CSV table of C-alpha atoms in Angstrom, one decimal:
chain,number,residue,atom,x,y,z
Q,22,UNK,CA,-31.4,-74.7,-84.6
Q,23,UNK,CA,-34.7,-73.6,-83.1
Q,24,UNK,CA,-36.9,-72.1,-85.7
Q,25,UNK,CA,-38.7,-68.8,-84.9
Q,26,UNK,CA,-42.3,-68.4,-86.2
Q,27,UNK,CA,-43.6,-64.9,-86.3
Q,28,UNK,CA,-47.3,-65.3,-86.0
Q,29,UNK,CA,-50.7,-63.9,-85.2
Q,30,UNK,CA,-53.6,-66.1,-84.1
Q,31,UNK,CA,-55.7,-67.6,-86.8
Q,32,UNK,CA,-53.5,-66.1,-89.5
Q,33,UNK,CA,-51.6,-67.9,-92.2
Q,34,UNK,CA,-48.9,-68.6,-89.6
Q,35,UNK,CA,-51.4,-71.3,-88.3
Q,36,UNK,CA,-50.6,-73.3,-91.4
Q,37,UNK,CA,-46.9,-73.2,-90.6
Q,38,UNK,CA,-47.5,-74.0,-86.9
Q,39,UNK,CA,-49.3,-77.1,-88.0
Q,40,UNK,CA,-46.4,-78.2,-90.2
Q,41,UNK,CA,-43.8,-77.5,-87.5
Q,42,UNK,CA,-45.7,-79.4,-84.9
Q,43,UNK,CA,-46.4,-82.3,-87.4
Q,44,UNK,CA,-42.7,-82.6,-88.1
Q,45,UNK,CA,-41.7,-82.3,-84.4
Q,46,UNK,CA,-39.3,-79.5,-85.1
Q,47,UNK,CA,-38.1,-77.3,-82.3
Q,48,UNK,CA,-39.5,-73.8,-82.6
Q,49,UNK,CA,-40.5,-70.8,-80.6
Q,50,UNK,CA,-43.1,-68.2,-81.5
Q,51,UNK,CA,-42.9,-64.4,-81.7
Q,52,UNK,CA,-46.2,-62.6,-81.7
Q,53,UNK,CA,-46.9,-60.0,-84.4
Q,54,UNK,CA,-49.5,-57.8,-82.6
Q,55,UNK,CA,-51.9,-56.9,-85.4
Q,56,UNK,CA,-54.1,-54.9,-83.0
Q,57,UNK,CA,-51.3,-52.3,-82.9
Q,58,UNK,CA,-50.1,-52.8,-86.4
Q,59,UNK,CA,-47.1,-54.9,-85.5
Q,60,UNK,CA,-46.7,-56.2,-89.1
Q,61,UNK,CA,-45.7,-52.6,-90.0
Q,62,UNK,CA,-43.0,-52.3,-87.4
Q,63,UNK,CA,-39.5,-51.6,-88.8
Q,64,UNK,CA,-38.1,-54.8,-87.2
Q,65,UNK,CA,-40.8,-57.0,-88.8
Q,66,UNK,CA,-40.4,-55.3,-92.1
Q,67,UNK,CA,-36.7,-56.1,-92.0
Q,68,UNK,CA,-37.8,-59.8,-92.0
Q,69,UNK,CA,-40.7,-59.4,-94.5
Q,70,UNK,CA,-40.7,-56.1,-96.4
Q,71,UNK,CA,-44.3,-56.9,-97.6
Q,72,UNK,CA,-45.6,-56.7,-94.0
Q,73,UNK,CA,-47.5,-59.9,-94.2
Q,74,UNK,CA,-47.7,-62.9,-91.8
Q,75,UNK,CA,-46.0,-65.3,-91.4
Q,76,UNK,CA,-42.2,-65.2,-91.3
Q,77,UNK,CA,-40.2,-68.3,-90.3
Q,78,UNK,CA,-36.6,-67.7,-89.3
Q,79,UNK,CA,-34.5,-70.7,-90.5
Q,80,UNK,CA,-30.8,-71.6,-90.8
Q,81,UNK,CA,-30.9,-70.1,-94.3
Q,82,UNK,CA,-32.4,-66.8,-93.1
Q,83,UNK,CA,-36.0,-65.5,-92.7
Q,84,UNK,CA,-38.5,-66.9,-95.1
Q,85,UNK,CA,-41.9,-65.4,-96.0
Q,86,UNK,CA,-44.8,-66.6,-98.2
Q,87,UNK,CA,-46.8,-69.5,-96.9
Q,88,UNK,CA,-46.2,-71.8,-99.9
Q,89,UNK,CA,-42.5,-71.1,-99.9
Q,90,UNK,CA,-42.1,-71.9,-96.2
Q,91,UNK,CA,-44.1,-75.2,-96.7
Q,92,UNK,CA,-42.0,-76.2,-99.7
Q,93,UNK,CA,-38.8,-75.3,-97.8
Q,94,UNK,CA,-39.8,-77.4,-94.7
Q,95,UNK,CA,-40.9,-80.3,-96.9
Q,96,UNK,CA,-37.7,-80.3,-98.9
Q,97,UNK,CA,-35.3,-80.0,-96.0
Q,98,UNK,CA,-37.2,-82.1,-93.5
Q,99,UNK,CA,-39.4,-84.5,-95.5
Q,100,UNK,CA,-42.8,-85.5,-94.3
Q,101,UNK,CA,-45.0,-82.8,-95.9
Q,102,UNK,CA,-45.2,-84.0,-99.5
Q,103,UNK,CA,-43.4,-85.8,-102.4
Q,104,UNK,CA,-39.7,-85.2,-102.6
Q,105,UNK,CA,-38.0,-83.9,-105.7
Q,106,UNK,CA,-37.2,-87.4,-107.0
Q,107,UNK,CA,-40.8,-88.7,-106.5
Q,108,UNK,CA,-43.0,-89.4,-109.5
Q,109,UNK,CA,-46.0,-87.5,-108.2
Q,110,UNK,CA,-43.9,-84.4,-107.3
Q,111,UNK,CA,-45.3,-82.4,-110.3
Q,112,UNK,CA,-48.9,-83.0,-109.4
Q,113,UNK,CA,-48.3,-82.1,-105.8
Q,114,UNK,CA,-46.5,-78.9,-106.7
Q,115,UNK,CA,-49.1,-77.6,-109.2
Q,116,UNK,CA,-51.9,-77.9,-106.6
Q,117,UNK,CA,-49.8,-76.5,-103.8
Q,118,UNK,CA,-49.0,-73.5,-105.9
Q,119,UNK,CA,-52.7,-73.3,-107.1
Q,120,UNK,CA,-53.7,-73.0,-103.4
Q,121,UNK,CA,-51.0,-70.5,-102.7
Q,122,UNK,CA,-51.5,-68.4,-105.9
Q,123,UNK,CA,-55.2,-68.7,-106.5
Q,124,UNK,CA,-57.2,-69.7,-103.4
Q,125,UNK,CA,-55.2,-67.8,-100.7
Q,126,UNK,CA,-55.0,-64.5,-102.6
Q,127,UNK,CA,-58.8,-64.6,-103.4
Q,128,UNK,CA,-59.5,-65.1,-99.7
Q,129,UNK,CA,-57.3,-62.1,-98.8
Q,130,UNK,CA,-59.2,-59.9,-101.4
Q,131,UNK,CA,-62.5,-61.1,-99.9
Q,132,UNK,CA,-61.4,-60.2,-96.4
Q,133,UNK,CA,-59.7,-56.9,-97.3
Q,134,UNK,CA,-61.3,-55.5,-100.5
Q,135,UNK,CA,-60.4,-51.9,-99.6
Q,136,UNK,CA,-56.7,-52.7,-99.8
Q,137,UNK,CA,-57.2,-53.6,-103.5
Q,138,UNK,CA,-59.9,-51.3,-104.9
Q,139,UNK,CA,-60.4,-48.5,-102.3
Q,140,UNK,CA,-63.1,-47.6,-99.8
Q,141,UNK,CA,-66.2,-47.4,-102.1
Q,142,UNK,CA,-68.8,-49.7,-100.6
Q,143,UNK,CA,-70.5,-50.5,-103.9
Q,144,UNK,CA,-67.2,-51.5,-105.5
Q,145,UNK,CA,-66.3,-53.7,-102.5
Q,146,UNK,CA,-69.6,-55.5,-102.6
Q,147,UNK,CA,-69.3,-56.1,-106.3
Q,148,UNK,CA,-65.8,-57.5,-105.8
Q,149,UNK,CA,-67.0,-59.8,-103.0
Q,150,UNK,CA,-69.8,-61.1,-105.1
Q,151,UNK,CA,-67.4,-62.0,-107.9
Q,152,UNK,CA,-65.0,-63.6,-105.5
Q,153,UNK,CA,-67.6,-65.8,-103.9
Q,154,UNK,CA,-68.3,-67.4,-107.3
Q,155,UNK,CA,-64.6,-67.7,-108.0
Q,156,UNK,CA,-63.9,-69.3,-104.7
Q,157,UNK,CA,-66.7,-71.8,-105.1
Q,158,UNK,CA,-65.3,-72.9,-108.4
Q,159,UNK,CA,-61.8,-73.1,-107.0
Q,160,UNK,CA,-62.9,-75.2,-104.0
Q,161,UNK,CA,-64.8,-77.5,-106.3
Q,162,UNK,CA,-61.6,-78.1,-108.3
Q,163,UNK,CA,-59.7,-78.8,-105.1
Q,164,UNK,CA,-62.4,-81.1,-103.8
Q,165,UNK,CA,-62.2,-83.2,-106.9
Q,166,UNK,CA,-58.4,-83.5,-106.5
Q,167,UNK,CA,-58.9,-84.4,-102.8
Q,168,UNK,CA,-61.2,-87.2,-103.9
Q,169,UNK,CA,-58.8,-89.0,-106.2
Q,170,UNK,CA,-56.8,-90.8,-103.6
Q,171,UNK,CA,-53.4,-89.1,-103.8
Q,172,UNK,CA,-51.1,-89.9,-101.0
Q,173,UNK,CA,-50.2,-86.2,-100.8
Q,174,UNK,CA,-53.7,-84.9,-100.2
Q,175,UNK,CA,-56.4,-86.2,-98.0
Q,176,UNK,CA,-54.6,-89.3,-96.7
Q,177,UNK,CA,-56.2,-89.9,-93.3
Q,178,UNK,CA,-53.1,-91.0,-91.4
Q,179,UNK,CA,-50.4,-89.0,-93.3
Q,180,UNK,CA,-51.5,-85.3,-93.7
Q,181,UNK,CA,-49.1,-83.0,-95.4
Q,182,UNK,CA,-48.5,-79.4,-96.4
Q,183,UNK,CA,-51.5,-79.2,-98.7
Q,184,UNK,CA,-53.8,-80.7,-96.1
Q,185,UNK,CA,-52.8,-78.1,-93.5
Q,186,UNK,CA,-53.1,-75.3,-96.0
Q,187,UNK,CA,-56.5,-76.2,-97.2
Q,188,UNK,CA,-57.9,-77.0,-93.7
Q,189,UNK,CA,-57.0,-73.5,-92.6
Q,190,UNK,CA,-58.4,-71.9,-95.7
Q,191,UNK,CA,-61.7,-73.7,-95.3
Q,192,UNK,CA,-61.8,-72.5,-91.7
Q,193,UNK,CA,-61.5,-68.9,-92.9
Q,194,UNK,CA,-64.2,-69.5,-95.5
Q,195,UNK,CA,-66.6,-70.4,-92.7
Q,196,UNK,CA,-65.7,-67.4,-90.4
Q,197,UNK,CA,-64.5,-64.4,-92.4
Q,198,UNK,CA,-65.2,-61.6,-93.0
Q,199,UNK,CA,-67.4,-61.4,-90.0
Q,200,UNK,CA,-69.5,-58.6,-91.5
Q,201,UNK,CA,-70.5,-60.7,-94.6
Q,202,UNK,CA,-73.4,-63.1,-95.1
Q,203,UNK,CA,-72.0,-66.6,-94.6
Q,204,UNK,CA,-74.6,-68.2,-96.8
Q,205,UNK,CA,-72.2,-68.4,-99.8
Q,206,UNK,CA,-70.1,-71.1,-98.1
Q,207,UNK,CA,-71.5,-74.6,-97.5
Q,208,UNK,CA,-68.9,-77.2,-96.7
Q,209,UNK,CA,-71.3,-80.0,-97.8
Q,210,UNK,CA,-70.6,-78.9,-101.4
Q,211,UNK,CA,-67.0,-80.0,-100.9
Q,212,UNK,CA,-67.3,-83.4,-99.2
Q,213,UNK,CA,-63.7,-84.5,-99.7
Q,214,UNK,CA,-62.4,-81.3,-98.3
Q,215,UNK,CA,-64.7,-81.6,-95.4
Q,216,UNK,CA,-63.3,-85.1,-94.7
Q,217,UNK,CA,-59.8,-83.6,-95.0
Q,218,UNK,CA,-60.7,-81.0,-92.4
Q,219,UNK,CA,-61.9,-83.7,-90.0
Q,220,UNK,CA,-58.7,-85.7,-90.5
Q,221,UNK,CA,-56.4,-82.7,-89.9
Q,222,UNK,CA,-58.4,-81.8,-86.8
Q,223,UNK,CA,-57.8,-85.2,-85.3
Q,224,UNK,CA,-54.0,-84.9,-85.6
Q,225,UNK,CA,-51.8,-84.1,-82.5
Q,226,UNK,CA,-50.4,-81.0,-84.4
Q,227,UNK,CA,-54.0,-79.7,-84.6
Q,228,UNK,CA,-54.7,-80.2,-80.9
Q,229,UNK,CA,-51.5,-78.3,-80.0
Q,230,UNK,CA,-52.6,-75.4,-82.3
Q,231,UNK,CA,-56.1,-75.4,-80.8
Q,232,UNK,CA,-54.6,-74.7,-77.3
Q,233,UNK,CA,-51.9,-72.3,-78.5
Q,234,UNK,CA,-54.2,-70.1,-80.5
Q,235,UNK,CA,-57.6,-70.5,-78.8
Q,236,UNK,CA,-59.3,-72.2,-81.8
Q,237,UNK,CA,-61.8,-74.3,-79.9
Q,238,UNK,CA,-62.3,-78.1,-80.1
Q,239,UNK,CA,-63.4,-78.3,-83.7
Q,240,UNK,CA,-61.3,-75.7,-85.5
Q,241,UNK,CA,-61.7,-77.1,-89.0
Q,242,UNK,CA,-64.9,-79.2,-89.0
Q,243,UNK,CA,-67.1,-76.7,-87.2
Q,244,UNK,CA,-65.0,-73.6,-86.6
Q,245,UNK,CA,-65.6,-70.8,-84.1
Q,246,UNK,CA,-63.8,-67.5,-83.8
Q,247,UNK,CA,-60.5,-67.7,-82.0
Q,248,UNK,CA,-60.1,-66.7,-78.4
Q,249,UNK,CA,-56.3,-66.6,-78.2
Q,250,UNK,CA,-54.3,-66.3,-75.0
Q,251,UNK,CA,-52.4,-63.5,-76.7
Q,252,UNK,CA,-52.7,-61.3,-79.7
Q,253,UNK,CA,-55.5,-60.8,-82.2
Q,254,UNK,CA,-56.6,-62.5,-85.3
Q,255,UNK,CA,-57.5,-59.3,-87.0
């Protein structure tokens, strides 16, 4: 089967694109046009009633939630992380879900505070201030894990699901939201994650994604705003 990735440039679908390319799986893409609210179209909501990106159509039906898709691909195809019988499966899963349940949602709140607390500017600024500290502590924890030499995180020649997830999240930290002071994020505070970003960037899957989504030559080590051939990142 050819998988179908419903995507928007520089969205969480980028993580899944990296995984599909890394595994060499056949897939085609279907643009979700955010500029016209495509994530709220009835056809898309039939695939993901939450109206979030991405969706991956698979032989078992459409999947949503980035962490769930990564886990599904890793368990059905291998090559993205420890398999169920592996001794380090537990450690891998807890940090994959920490990224999915803690880091990723905090970034979404940072980018779209009005979706969570309304339109009051003072409230939004207060939320963002709190989130910046929370994100810094979260990234320090993940940096420490990346520095412990696990085969499932930060291995230069064998990146996996968590590497792709974190590289994209670090990219977003450096770029978004565009209207906020970027001084809170300094990649030198997270040296192991910075090395991870450079390693992912050198992979063939990353080079393919750069061209497909207009990410530029250094999308993870020195990111710039996407200039995609189609669609919009926001």
